[in-house]
Short mmCIF file of C-alpha atoms (C1' of nucleotides) in Angstrom, two decimals:
data_model
loop_
_atom_site.label_atom_id
_atom_site.label_comp_id
_atom_site.label_asym_id
_atom_site.label_seq_id
_atom_site.Cartn_x
_atom_site.Cartn_y
_atom_site.Cartn_z
CA MET A 1 -0.01 0.04 0.04
CA LEU A 2 1.69 3.06 -1.23
CA ARG A 3 1.58 6.12 1.01
CA ILE A 4 2.81 9.57 -0.01
CA HIS A 5 3.25 12.75 1.94
CA ASN A 6 0.79 15.39 0.45
CA SER A 7 1.93 19.00 0.96
CA LEU A 8 -1.79 20.00 0.64
CA THR A 9 -2.76 18.08 3.81
CA LYS A 10 0.64 17.84 5.35
CA LYS A 11 0.06 14.16 5.94
CA LYS A 12 0.96 10.87 4.40
CA GLU A 13 -1.95 9.63 2.49
CA VAL A 14 -2.70 6.36 0.96
CA PHE A 15 -2.31 7.01 -2.71
CA LYS A 16 -5.23 6.41 -4.99
CA PRO A 17 -4.96 7.29 -8.65
CA ILE A 18 -7.84 9.03 -10.36
CA GLU A 19 -7.97 6.35 -12.96
CA PRO A 20 -7.08 2.87 -11.64
CA GLY A 21 -3.60 1.78 -12.66
CA LYS A 22 -2.65 5.03 -14.16
CA ILE A 23 -0.77 8.00 -12.82
CA LYS A 24 -0.37 11.41 -14.30
CA MET A 25 2.47 13.39 -12.81
CA TYR A 26 3.73 16.94 -13.58
CA VAL A 27 6.95 18.26 -12.15
CA CYS A 28 8.26 21.88 -12.55
CA GLY A 29 11.48 21.73 -14.43
CA MET A 30 14.22 24.25 -15.06
CA THR A 31 14.35 27.83 -16.15
CA VAL A 32 17.04 27.52 -18.81
CA TYR A 33 19.21 30.57 -18.42
CA ASP A 34 22.20 28.77 -16.66
CA LEU A 35 23.70 25.45 -15.77
CA CYS A 36 21.90 23.05 -13.46
CA HIS A 37 23.20 23.10 -9.96
CA LEU A 38 22.90 20.30 -7.31
CA GLY A 39 19.54 21.55 -6.20
CA HIS A 40 18.19 20.91 -9.73
CA ALA A 41 19.89 17.65 -9.77
CA ARG A 42 17.93 16.67 -6.64
CA VAL A 43 14.57 17.39 -8.28
CA LEU A 44 15.66 15.52 -11.34
CA VAL A 45 16.86 12.40 -9.40
CA VAL A 46 13.94 12.41 -6.88
CA PHE A 47 11.19 12.39 -9.35
CA ASP A 48 13.00 10.13 -11.74
CA THR A 49 13.15 7.66 -8.86
CA VAL A 50 9.60 8.16 -7.97
CA THR A 51 8.62 7.48 -11.64
CA ARG A 52 10.79 4.39 -11.80
CA TYR A 53 9.32 3.04 -8.59
CA LEU A 54 5.73 3.73 -9.61
CA ARG A 55 6.37 1.94 -12.83
CA TYR A 56 8.00 -0.94 -11.07
CA SER A 57 4.82 -1.09 -8.86
CA GLY A 58 2.74 -1.66 -11.96
CA TYR A 59 1.41 1.82 -12.68
CA ASP A 60 1.16 3.17 -16.04
CA VAL A 61 2.83 6.59 -15.44
CA THR A 62 2.77 9.59 -17.68
CA TYR A 63 5.53 11.97 -16.45
CA VAL A 64 5.63 15.49 -17.73
CA ARG A 65 8.42 17.89 -16.80
CA ASN A 66 8.35 21.35 -18.38
CA ILE A 67 11.00 23.76 -19.50
CA THR A 68 10.57 27.47 -18.82
CA ASP A 69 12.27 28.88 -21.86
CA ILE A 70 11.00 32.47 -21.67
CA ASP A 71 11.13 34.79 -18.66
CA ASP A 72 12.82 37.90 -17.38
CA LYS A 73 16.02 36.14 -16.27
CA ILE A 74 16.41 34.58 -19.67
CA ILE A 75 15.86 37.92 -21.39
CA ASN A 76 18.34 39.62 -19.21
CA ARG A 77 20.95 37.01 -19.60
CA ALA A 78 20.60 36.96 -23.28
CA ASN A 79 20.93 40.73 -23.34
CA GLU A 80 24.08 40.51 -21.26
CA ASN A 81 25.46 38.02 -23.68
CA ALA A 82 24.30 40.01 -26.62
CA GLU A 83 22.70 36.81 -28.13
CA ASP A 84 19.21 35.77 -29.11
CA TYR A 85 17.29 34.44 -26.20
CA SER A 86 16.53 31.12 -27.99
CA GLU A 87 20.21 30.51 -28.70
CA LEU A 88 20.80 30.85 -24.98
CA THR A 89 17.92 28.53 -24.00
CA GLU A 90 18.85 25.93 -26.54
CA ARG A 91 22.37 25.80 -25.07
CA PHE A 92 21.15 25.36 -21.58
CA ILE A 93 18.48 22.86 -22.52
CA ARG A 94 21.19 20.72 -24.14
CA ALA A 95 23.44 21.06 -21.10
CA MET A 96 20.41 20.10 -18.74
CA HIS A 97 19.78 16.94 -20.88
CA GLU A 98 23.39 16.00 -20.65
CA ASP A 99 23.53 16.46 -16.93
CA ALA A 100 20.31 14.55 -16.44
CA ALA A 101 21.70 11.60 -18.52
CA GLU A 102 24.89 11.62 -16.39
CA LEU A 103 22.69 11.31 -13.26
CA GLY A 104 20.89 8.32 -14.67
CA VAL A 105 17.68 10.42 -15.05
CA LEU A 106 15.44 8.97 -17.79
CA PRO A 107 13.75 11.46 -20.15
CA PRO A 108 10.13 12.41 -19.16
CA ASP A 109 7.34 11.26 -21.35
CA GLU A 110 6.76 14.79 -22.35
CA GLU A 111 8.84 17.95 -21.96
CA PRO A 112 6.62 20.83 -22.94
CA ARG A 113 8.23 24.24 -23.40
CA ALA A 114 6.52 27.57 -22.73
CA THR A 115 7.35 29.06 -25.93
CA ALA A 116 5.75 26.16 -27.72
CA SER A 117 2.54 26.36 -25.55
CA MET A 118 1.47 29.90 -26.22
CA GLN A 119 -1.98 29.16 -27.58
CA GLN A 120 -2.81 27.05 -24.46
CA ILE A 121 -1.51 29.81 -22.26
CA ILE A 122 -3.53 32.58 -24.04
CA ASP A 123 -6.55 30.44 -23.95
CA MET A 124 -6.24 30.02 -20.13
CA VAL A 125 -5.76 33.78 -19.58
CA LYS A 126 -8.77 34.39 -21.75
CA ALA A 127 -10.77 31.92 -19.65
CA LEU A 128 -9.63 33.74 -16.46
CA LEU A 129 -10.68 37.14 -17.80
CA ASP A 130 -14.01 35.76 -18.96
CA LYS A 131 -14.78 34.23 -15.62
CA GLY A 132 -13.82 37.34 -13.67
CA PHE A 133 -10.52 36.04 -12.10
CA ALA A 134 -8.32 38.46 -13.97
CA TYR A 135 -8.19 42.01 -15.11
CA THR A 136 -6.20 44.04 -17.69
CA ALA A 137 -3.98 46.83 -16.48
CA GLN A 138 -1.83 49.55 -17.81
CA SER A 139 1.63 48.88 -18.70
CA ASP A 140 4.61 51.05 -19.92
CA ASP A 141 5.44 49.65 -23.39
CA GLY A 142 8.47 51.98 -23.55
CA GLN A 143 6.74 54.87 -25.26
CA SER A 144 3.35 55.22 -23.62
CA MET A 145 1.05 53.62 -21.22
CA VAL A 146 -1.03 50.79 -22.84
CA GLN A 147 -3.64 48.40 -21.58
CA GLY A 148 -1.23 45.39 -22.15
CA ASP A 149 -0.82 43.53 -18.84
CA VAL A 150 -3.14 40.97 -17.50
CA TYR A 151 -3.23 40.18 -13.75
CA TYR A 152 -4.76 37.48 -11.61
CA ASP A 153 -7.13 38.80 -8.93
CA VAL A 154 -6.37 36.77 -5.96
CA SER A 155 -9.26 38.00 -4.00
CA ALA A 156 -11.62 36.28 -6.40
CA PHE A 157 -10.25 32.84 -5.63
CA GLU A 158 -11.66 31.83 -2.23
CA ASN A 159 -9.17 29.03 -1.54
CA TYR A 160 -6.06 31.19 -2.13
CA GLY A 161 -3.36 30.03 0.20
CA LYS A 162 -4.56 26.44 0.82
CA LEU A 163 -1.31 24.83 -0.24
CA SER A 164 1.05 27.08 1.46
CA GLY A 165 -1.11 27.75 4.64
CA LYS A 166 -1.10 31.37 4.09
CA LYS A 167 -3.90 33.86 4.54
CA LEU A 168 -4.34 36.86 2.19
CA ASP A 169 -4.64 39.24 5.18
CA GLU A 170 -1.28 37.98 6.65
CA LEU A 171 0.44 38.08 3.31
CA ARG A 172 -0.69 41.70 2.94
CA ALA A 173 0.51 42.60 6.39
CA GLY A 174 3.97 41.51 5.44
CA GLU A 175 6.16 44.28 4.05
CA ARG A 176 8.05 42.20 1.55
CA VAL A 177 5.54 42.35 -1.28
CA ALA A 178 6.55 45.10 -3.66
CA VAL A 179 3.72 47.61 -4.33
CA ASP A 180 2.99 48.02 -7.99
CA GLU A 181 0.62 50.73 -8.87
CA ASN A 182 -0.78 48.94 -11.79
CA LYS A 183 -2.12 46.17 -9.65
CA ASP A 184 -5.37 46.20 -7.64
CA ASP A 185 -3.79 44.29 -4.95
CA PRO A 186 -0.05 43.79 -4.24
CA LEU A 187 -0.62 40.06 -4.10
CA ASP A 188 -2.12 39.93 -7.61
CA PHE A 189 0.31 38.30 -9.97
CA VAL A 190 0.92 38.73 -13.67
CA LEU A 191 -0.57 36.40 -16.19
CA TRP A 192 0.40 38.20 -19.34
CA LYS A 193 3.20 40.73 -19.52
CA ALA A 194 3.26 43.43 -22.30
CA ALA A 195 6.54 43.43 -24.26
CA LYS A 196 8.93 46.33 -24.15
CA PRO A 197 10.70 47.32 -27.44
CA GLY A 198 13.07 44.72 -28.45
CA GLU A 199 11.85 42.00 -26.10
CA PRO A 200 10.77 38.65 -27.51
CA SER A 201 7.02 38.59 -27.81
CA TRP A 202 3.98 36.75 -28.90
CA ASP A 203 0.75 38.13 -30.31
CA SER A 204 -2.16 38.11 -27.94
CA PRO A 205 -5.60 39.74 -27.60
CA TRP A 206 -3.97 42.15 -25.21
CA GLY A 207 -1.07 43.05 -27.62
CA LYS A 208 2.45 41.70 -27.91
CA GLY A 209 3.73 40.15 -24.74
CA ARG A 210 4.87 36.98 -22.93
CA PRO A 211 3.32 34.75 -20.31
CA GLY A 212 3.84 35.23 -16.57
CA TRP A 213 5.77 32.40 -14.98
CA HIS A 214 2.89 30.69 -13.17
CA ILE A 215 0.42 30.54 -16.01
CA GLU A 216 2.65 28.51 -18.22
CA CYS A 217 2.74 25.55 -15.78
CA SER A 218 -1.03 25.79 -15.35
CA ALA A 219 -1.35 25.64 -19.07
CA MET A 220 1.18 23.00 -19.89
CA SER A 221 0.09 20.61 -17.08
CA THR A 222 -3.54 20.68 -17.96
CA CYS A 223 -2.79 20.59 -21.60
CA CYS A 224 -0.68 17.44 -21.26
CA LEU A 225 -2.48 15.60 -18.38
CA GLY A 226 -6.01 17.02 -18.32
CA ASN A 227 -7.71 19.47 -15.94
CA HIS A 228 -7.34 17.14 -12.97
CA PHE A 229 -4.37 14.86 -12.46
CA ASP A 230 -2.70 12.94 -9.73
CA ILE A 231 0.69 14.30 -8.62
CA HIS A 232 2.44 17.61 -9.02
CA GLY A 233 5.91 17.97 -7.85
CA GLY A 234 8.78 20.36 -7.49
CA GLY A 235 11.22 21.87 -5.10
CA GLN A 236 9.94 23.16 -1.76
CA ASP A 237 10.70 26.76 -2.74
CA LEU A 238 8.03 26.53 -5.47
CA GLN A 239 5.31 25.84 -2.95
CA PHE A 240 4.62 29.55 -2.58
CA PRO A 241 3.93 31.42 -4.57
CA HIS A 242 4.34 29.34 -7.76
CA HIS A 243 2.25 26.33 -6.92
CA GLU A 244 -0.20 28.31 -5.00
CA ASN A 245 -0.72 30.45 -8.02
CA GLU A 246 -0.99 27.45 -10.30
CA ILE A 247 -3.81 26.11 -8.15
CA ALA A 248 -5.59 29.52 -8.28
CA GLN A 249 -5.20 29.73 -12.01
CA SER A 250 -6.13 26.24 -13.02
CA GLU A 251 -9.07 25.74 -10.65
CA ALA A 252 -10.49 29.01 -11.56
CA ALA A 253 -10.04 28.55 -15.22
CA THR A 254 -11.34 24.90 -15.52
CA GLY A 255 -13.76 24.83 -12.54
CA GLU A 256 -12.24 21.55 -11.62
CA PRO A 257 -10.01 20.36 -8.90
CA PHE A 258 -6.40 20.60 -10.15
CA VAL A 259 -4.13 18.26 -8.39
CA ASN A 260 -4.79 15.51 -5.88
CA LEU A 261 -1.26 15.28 -4.35
CA TRP A 262 1.56 17.66 -4.03
CA MET A 263 5.02 16.52 -3.50
CA HIS A 264 7.85 18.85 -2.65
CA ASN A 265 11.59 17.85 -2.22
CA GLY A 266 13.71 19.46 0.37
CA PHE A 267 16.61 21.79 -0.42
CA VAL A 268 20.29 21.09 -0.89
CA ARG A 269 22.14 22.94 1.65
CA ILE A 270 25.76 24.01 2.11
CA ASN A 271 27.06 24.85 5.52
CA ASP A 272 23.49 24.69 6.90
CA GLU A 273 22.29 27.26 4.32
CA LYS A 274 20.14 26.80 1.26
CA MET A 275 22.00 26.33 -1.89
CA SER A 276 20.60 28.88 -4.39
CA LYS A 277 21.46 31.11 -7.21
CA SER A 278 20.67 34.23 -5.32
CA LEU A 279 22.88 33.29 -2.38
CA ASN A 280 25.60 32.35 -4.87
CA ASN A 281 26.64 29.34 -2.86
CA PHE A 282 25.83 26.70 -5.46
CA PHE A 283 27.84 23.96 -7.23
CA THR A 284 26.90 23.18 -10.71
CA VAL A 285 26.37 19.56 -11.65
CA ARG A 286 29.15 19.90 -14.12
CA GLU A 287 31.62 21.02 -11.54
CA ILE A 288 30.86 18.04 -9.28
CA LEU A 289 30.99 15.65 -12.34
CA LYS A 290 34.69 16.56 -12.64
CA LEU A 291 35.30 14.88 -9.29
CA TYR A 292 32.50 12.42 -8.90
CA LYS A 293 30.58 10.09 -11.22
CA GLY A 294 26.95 10.78 -12.03
CA GLU A 295 25.85 7.64 -10.19
CA GLU A 296 27.85 8.70 -7.03
CA ILE A 297 25.84 11.97 -7.01
CA ARG A 298 22.73 10.02 -7.60
CA TYR A 299 23.56 7.75 -4.63
CA PHE A 300 24.29 10.79 -2.49
CA VAL A 301 20.91 12.28 -3.26
CA LEU A 302 19.00 9.06 -2.58
CA ALA A 303 20.84 8.44 0.75
CA SER A 304 18.62 11.09 2.31
CA HIS A 305 14.78 11.14 2.32
CA TYR A 306 13.51 13.38 -0.39
CA ARG A 307 11.82 15.77 1.97
CA SER A 308 14.82 16.23 4.27
CA PRO A 309 17.42 18.87 3.81
CA LEU A 310 20.50 17.50 2.01
CA ASN A 311 23.78 18.91 3.10
CA TYR A 312 26.54 19.15 0.54
CA SER A 313 30.25 18.35 1.37
CA ASP A 314 33.03 16.54 -0.34
CA GLN A 315 33.24 14.14 2.68
CA LEU A 316 29.60 13.13 1.92
CA LEU A 317 30.30 12.57 -1.75
CA ASP A 318 33.45 10.54 -0.79
CA ASN A 319 31.19 8.54 1.43
CA ALA A 320 28.71 7.93 -1.32
CA ARG A 321 31.57 6.83 -3.55
CA THR A 322 32.80 4.17 -1.10
CA ALA A 323 29.28 2.96 -0.37
CA LEU A 324 28.42 2.55 -3.99
CA SER A 325 31.76 0.79 -4.60
CA ARG A 326 30.77 -1.76 -2.03
CA LEU A 327 27.69 -2.66 -3.95
CA TYR A 328 29.61 -2.73 -7.24
CA ASN A 329 32.26 -4.92 -5.52
CA THR A 330 29.63 -7.35 -4.57
CA LEU A 331 28.44 -7.77 -8.16
CA ARG A 332 31.86 -7.79 -9.57
CA GLY A 333 32.79 -11.01 -11.35
CA LEU A 334 29.32 -12.42 -11.24
CA GLN A 335 27.29 -13.34 -14.37
CA VAL A 336 24.12 -11.89 -12.84
CA PRO A 337 21.01 -13.33 -14.52
CA GLU A 338 18.14 -11.16 -15.54
CA ASP A 339 15.56 -13.42 -13.85
CA TYR A 340 15.13 -13.03 -10.18
CA ASP A 341 13.08 -14.63 -7.48
CA GLU A 342 10.07 -12.35 -6.93
CA ASN A 343 9.38 -14.02 -3.66
CA ASP A 344 12.74 -13.10 -2.14
CA PRO A 345 12.02 -11.52 1.36
CA ALA A 346 14.26 -8.55 0.47
CA ILE A 347 11.67 -7.47 -2.17
CA GLU A 348 8.97 -7.15 0.39
CA LYS A 349 11.24 -5.09 2.62
CA PHE A 350 12.18 -2.91 -0.26
CA ARG A 351 8.61 -2.23 -1.28
CA GLN A 352 7.65 -1.50 2.32
CA ALA A 353 10.30 1.12 2.38
CA MET A 354 9.55 2.62 -0.88
CA ASP A 355 5.76 2.44 -0.26
CA ASP A 356 6.29 4.61 2.85
CA ASP A 357 6.68 7.90 1.01
CA PHE A 358 9.65 6.73 -1.04
CA ASN A 359 12.00 6.07 1.86
CA THR A 360 15.15 5.59 -0.24
CA PRO A 361 17.57 5.46 2.76
CA GLU A 362 15.64 2.45 4.09
CA ALA A 363 15.52 0.92 0.59
CA LEU A 364 19.30 1.33 0.26
CA ALA A 365 19.73 -0.49 3.59
CA VAL A 366 17.84 -3.44 2.08
CA LEU A 367 20.33 -3.38 -0.82
CA PHE A 368 23.24 -3.57 1.61
CA ASP A 369 21.59 -6.41 3.41
CA LEU A 370 21.46 -8.24 0.16
CA ALA A 371 24.99 -7.38 -0.65
CA GLY A 372 26.03 -8.92 2.64
CA GLN A 373 24.18 -12.07 1.75
CA VAL A 374 25.74 -12.31 -1.52
CA ASN A 375 29.21 -11.84 -0.21
CA ARG A 376 28.66 -14.59 2.38
CA LEU A 377 27.22 -17.01 -0.10
CA ARG A 378 29.73 -16.58 -2.83
CA THR A 379 32.52 -18.72 -1.40
CA ASP A 380 30.50 -21.94 -1.35
CA ASP A 381 27.19 -21.67 -3.34
CA LEU A 382 27.44 -19.90 -6.69
CA ASP A 383 23.85 -20.74 -7.62
CA ALA A 384 22.42 -19.05 -4.43
CA THR A 385 24.87 -16.23 -4.86
CA LEU A 386 23.69 -15.40 -8.34
CA GLN A 387 20.03 -15.58 -7.24
CA LYS A 388 20.62 -13.05 -4.54
CA ALA A 389 22.71 -10.91 -6.74
CA ALA A 390 19.88 -10.82 -9.40
CA VAL A 391 17.57 -9.45 -6.71
CA LEU A 392 20.08 -7.00 -5.58
CA LYS A 393 20.72 -5.73 -9.16
CA LYS A 394 17.06 -5.61 -9.98
CA LEU A 395 16.04 -3.54 -6.83
CA ALA A 396 19.01 -1.23 -7.31
CA ASN A 397 17.88 -0.66 -10.94
CA VAL A 398 14.58 0.47 -9.60
CA LEU A 399 16.42 3.30 -7.89
CA GLY A 400 18.43 3.83 -11.08
CA LEU A 401 21.56 2.46 -9.42
CA LEU A 402 23.92 -0.46 -10.42
CA GLU A 403 22.97 -0.15 -14.09
CA ALA A 404 26.57 -0.04 -15.20
CA ASP A 405 28.92 -3.07 -15.57
CA ALA A 406 30.70 -3.62 -12.21
CA GLU A 407 34.08 -4.10 -13.69
CA GLN A 408 33.80 -1.02 -15.85
CA PHE A 409 32.38 1.07 -13.11
CA LEU A 410 35.23 0.28 -10.70
CA GLN A 411 37.81 0.89 -13.33
CA THR A 412 36.56 4.21 -14.59
CA GLY A 413 37.37 7.39 -12.69
CA ALA A 414 35.38 10.65 -12.76
CA GLY A 415 36.55 13.07 -15.30
CA GLU A 416 40.09 11.77 -16.36
CA ASP A 417 40.87 8.95 -18.71
CA THR A 418 42.54 5.77 -17.62
CA ASP A 419 45.79 4.64 -19.17
CA GLU A 420 44.90 1.01 -19.32
CA ASP A 421 47.98 -0.09 -21.30
CA LYS A 422 50.25 1.26 -18.60
CA ILE A 423 48.20 -0.31 -15.89
CA ASN A 424 48.16 -3.69 -17.55
CA ALA A 425 51.97 -3.53 -18.26
CA LEU A 426 52.59 -2.85 -14.60
CA ILE A 427 50.26 -5.63 -13.37
CA GLU A 428 51.99 -7.95 -15.73
CA ALA A 429 55.36 -6.94 -14.32
CA ARG A 430 54.05 -7.34 -10.82
CA LYS A 431 52.77 -10.86 -11.71
CA LEU A 432 56.27 -11.90 -12.85
CA ALA A 433 57.78 -10.59 -9.56
CA ARG A 434 55.18 -12.44 -7.57
CA GLU A 435 55.87 -15.62 -9.50
CA ASN A 436 59.49 -15.24 -8.59
CA LYS A 437 58.47 -14.46 -5.06
CA ASP A 438 60.14 -11.06 -5.40
CA TRP A 439 57.82 -9.45 -2.91
CA ALA A 440 59.83 -6.24 -2.73
CA GLU A 441 59.51 -5.63 -6.35
CA ALA A 442 55.84 -6.71 -6.47
CA ASP A 443 55.07 -4.23 -3.57
CA ARG A 444 57.09 -1.49 -5.30
CA ILE A 445 54.94 -1.87 -8.43
CA ARG A 446 51.77 -1.84 -6.27
CA SER A 447 52.72 1.37 -4.69
CA GLU A 448 53.43 2.83 -8.13
CA LEU A 449 49.99 1.83 -9.15
CA ASP A 450 48.64 3.20 -5.99
CA ALA A 451 50.14 6.56 -6.69
CA MET A 452 48.27 6.50 -9.93
CA GLY A 453 45.07 5.94 -7.94
CA ILE A 454 44.91 2.22 -8.90
CA VAL A 455 44.28 -0.50 -6.23
CA VAL A 456 45.24 -4.08 -7.14
CA GLU A 457 43.46 -7.00 -5.75
CA ASP A 458 44.75 -10.55 -5.89
CA LYS A 459 41.93 -12.99 -5.75
CA ASP A 460 41.03 -16.35 -7.15
CA GLY A 461 44.48 -16.74 -8.64
CA LYS A 462 44.09 -13.58 -10.76
CA THR A 463 44.91 -9.92 -10.29
CA ALA A 464 42.06 -7.32 -10.67
CA TRP A 465 42.38 -3.62 -10.40
CA ARG A 466 40.07 -0.70 -9.75
CA ARG A 467 40.27 3.10 -9.13
CA SER A 468 40.58 4.01 -5.55
"C1'" G B 1 5.87 39.24 13.37
"C1'" G B 2 3.00 34.97 10.80
"C1'" C B 3 3.52 29.81 9.21
"C1'" G B 4 6.27 25.32 8.76
"C1'" A B 5 10.35 21.61 9.34
"C1'" G B 6 14.08 19.66 12.13
"C1'" U B 7 17.56 18.33 16.64
"C1'" U B 8 19.96 10.14 16.67
"C1'" A B 9 26.66 7.70 18.03
"C1'" G B 10 33.39 10.31 15.22
"C1'" G B 11 30.55 11.61 10.09
"C1'" A B 12 25.84 10.68 7.29
"C1'" A B 13 21.02 8.63 7.88
"C1'" A B 14 16.31 5.40 8.89
"C1'" G B 15 12.71 2.45 11.29
"C1'" C B 16 10.65 1.31 15.79
"C1'" G B 17 6.93 1.79 22.82
"C1'" G B 18 10.78 -3.51 24.81
"C1'" U B 19 14.64 -7.55 19.87
"C1'" U B 20 21.76 -5.92 15.20
"C1'" A B 21 18.96 -0.51 11.00
"C1'" U B 22 22.19 0.71 7.08
"C1'" C B 23 26.66 3.28 5.01
"C1'" C B 24 31.39 5.64 5.90
"C1'" A B 25 35.29 6.08 9.73
"C1'" G B 26 37.81 3.31 14.08
"C1'" A B 27 39.18 -1.53 16.73
"C1'" U B 28 40.07 -6.95 16.84
"C1'" G B 29 40.04 -11.53 14.42
"C1'" A B 30 39.67 -14.68 9.80
"C1'" U B 31 41.58 -14.67 4.88
"C1'" U B 32 46.23 -12.88 2.11
"C1'" G B 33 53.51 -13.59 0.79
"C1'" C B 34 51.91 -8.59 2.40
"C1'" A B 35 47.72 -5.99 0.84
"C1'" A B 36 42.93 -5.01 -1.26
"C1'" A B 37 38.18 -6.99 -1.47
"C1'" U B 38 35.22 -10.04 1.62
"C1'" C B 39 33.44 -12.27 6.33
"C1'" A B 40 32.99 -12.33 11.69
"C1'" U B 41 33.12 -9.68 16.20
"C1'" U B 42 33.17 -4.80 18.32
"C1'" U B 43 33.56 0.78 20.41
"C1'" U B 44 30.90 5.73 20.03
"C1'" A B 45 23.49 7.44 20.13
"C1'" G B 46 18.97 9.75 20.48
"C1'" G B 47 19.22 18.66 22.32
"C1'" C B 48 17.37 19.92 27.53
"C1'" C B 49 13.32 19.62 31.51
"C1'" G B 50 9.01 17.20 32.91
"C1'" G B 51 4.77 13.75 32.14
"C1'" U B 52 2.27 8.98 30.43
"C1'" U B 53 3.98 3.65 30.79
"C1'" C B 54 6.12 -2.33 33.89
"C1'" G B 55 9.27 -0.03 30.07
"C1'" A B 56 10.41 5.90 25.74
"C1'" C B 57 15.16 7.54 21.03
"C1'" U B 58 10.06 6.27 19.71
"C1'" C B 59 3.72 9.07 22.74
"C1'" C B 60 2.33 13.99 25.38
"C1'" G B 61 3.73 19.00 27.33
"C1'" G B 62 7.34 22.91 27.98
"C1'" C B 63 12.16 25.02 26.86
"C1'" A B 64 16.53 25.77 23.92
"C1'" C B 65 18.92 25.74 19.31
"C1'" U B 66 18.98 25.27 13.87
"C1'" C B 67 16.76 25.71 9.24
"C1'" G B 68 12.97 27.16 5.62
"C1'" C B 69 8.76 29.84 3.48
"C1'" C B 70 6.24 34.64 3.81
"C1'" U B 71 10.42 38.44 -2.86
"C1'" C B 72 13.13 35.43 -7.88
"C1'" C B 73 14.60 30.39 -6.72
"C1'" A B 74 14.49 23.17 -7.64
#
RNA sequence: GGCGAGUUAGGAAAGCGGUUAUCCAGAUGAUUGCAAAUCAUUUUAGGCCGGUUCGACUCCGGCACUCGCCUCCA
């Protein structure tokens, strides 16, 4: 029985899809004006793992993750670079896809882009105007004031604040909301923004302009998944105002409930502080990939529960590396069969862990228990060893781990190339020395390899090597 | 100020009202020419103060501290 924490009710709930056997899930993706940092990596990995597990559990999942490819930051960055905004976004979309692949993140079923969804966005803004949830307002187009902006009227939506637990009065009492004279209420937010000269723009009934940030997700999600769907996810920082506004827009426009279950992953932190662009304390995925493999980063992310804060440090990545090596060491040298025993008790434990709000740390513990069993069995019962190993590999694969060949994984470093010829030559030389019982020479070669970051292991009459 | 989350051993991180979480690090033993890998055993816990209970890390109350949201953010 799958239970998931719902941000809307702040409780774990038994999950029940709208349509039996099917799950429709939307996750807010990147705004593509820069490289992905570790916080983005967490969203990618977490919801990829959720999707993989839901599919493993037998659900037919439609996973949609959007790309925000037009907004103020993109325009500003393109201006700074003196390049067309679409060149900028194409570049970072490509980079994002590369990073995702390195992290073992499968592509979503659909990846809608804001700029390719203008008709749906305009239709939704129209619907909101028609139903009295929005109003047009004056805007400075660079030359004169025109009636080119459209705002959402938060006071018209009675449940505003239900996701974030905020009340309109309390929000107004806060002094952090910038006062904009064109708005009726400081909390109203823009649906359609009139273009200034030279800005990228799209035709609309309100003149040339571009969508506000929140409306695109309402439009793209309902467009791909229908007015009412099962799960909507994203980082915790999107809960307010972004997701709150999505609910207000979608439910007002369609008159239907929007999303049954909201999932929010916790932040990545560094020195007990949120990692973010604005604090400028972020590490990009690419920087980390120079030192650690994508799968090591993935393991690091999954070693904490998705709703907990995740602290970043080199030591923790080192820890993830060693832990993952233990699993790969276990599979090393085994011809693990595809078929596995579905009645293995570990599978039930694994499912219980994952069914409990995707408890990946607990699920990893099950993998390590299996690894222990495999290592104990392998000295005298190859058949049983392979059976357990098959279960281990299968369950790890559900988490997007242990998909690589063990030997290859252990012999590949992050970033740099391996000079295999040199390594093999040294190992051959050491083999000769050992045959002659010249232990001094054998050990000298071993320390030479060690200095190269190579560990040699003599077992079963053969010498294997791996990266340290 | 409003709202929310958290505080577990040397580090990380879970479950659980009484039985070994797990991973990394450390110790000892087995194995090894010596190592590595692996196995076995093992040392460090539950912010503080009360309460409930035969029994609390686990439930309840208070306090302290940390973090987040309330503005763009994954």
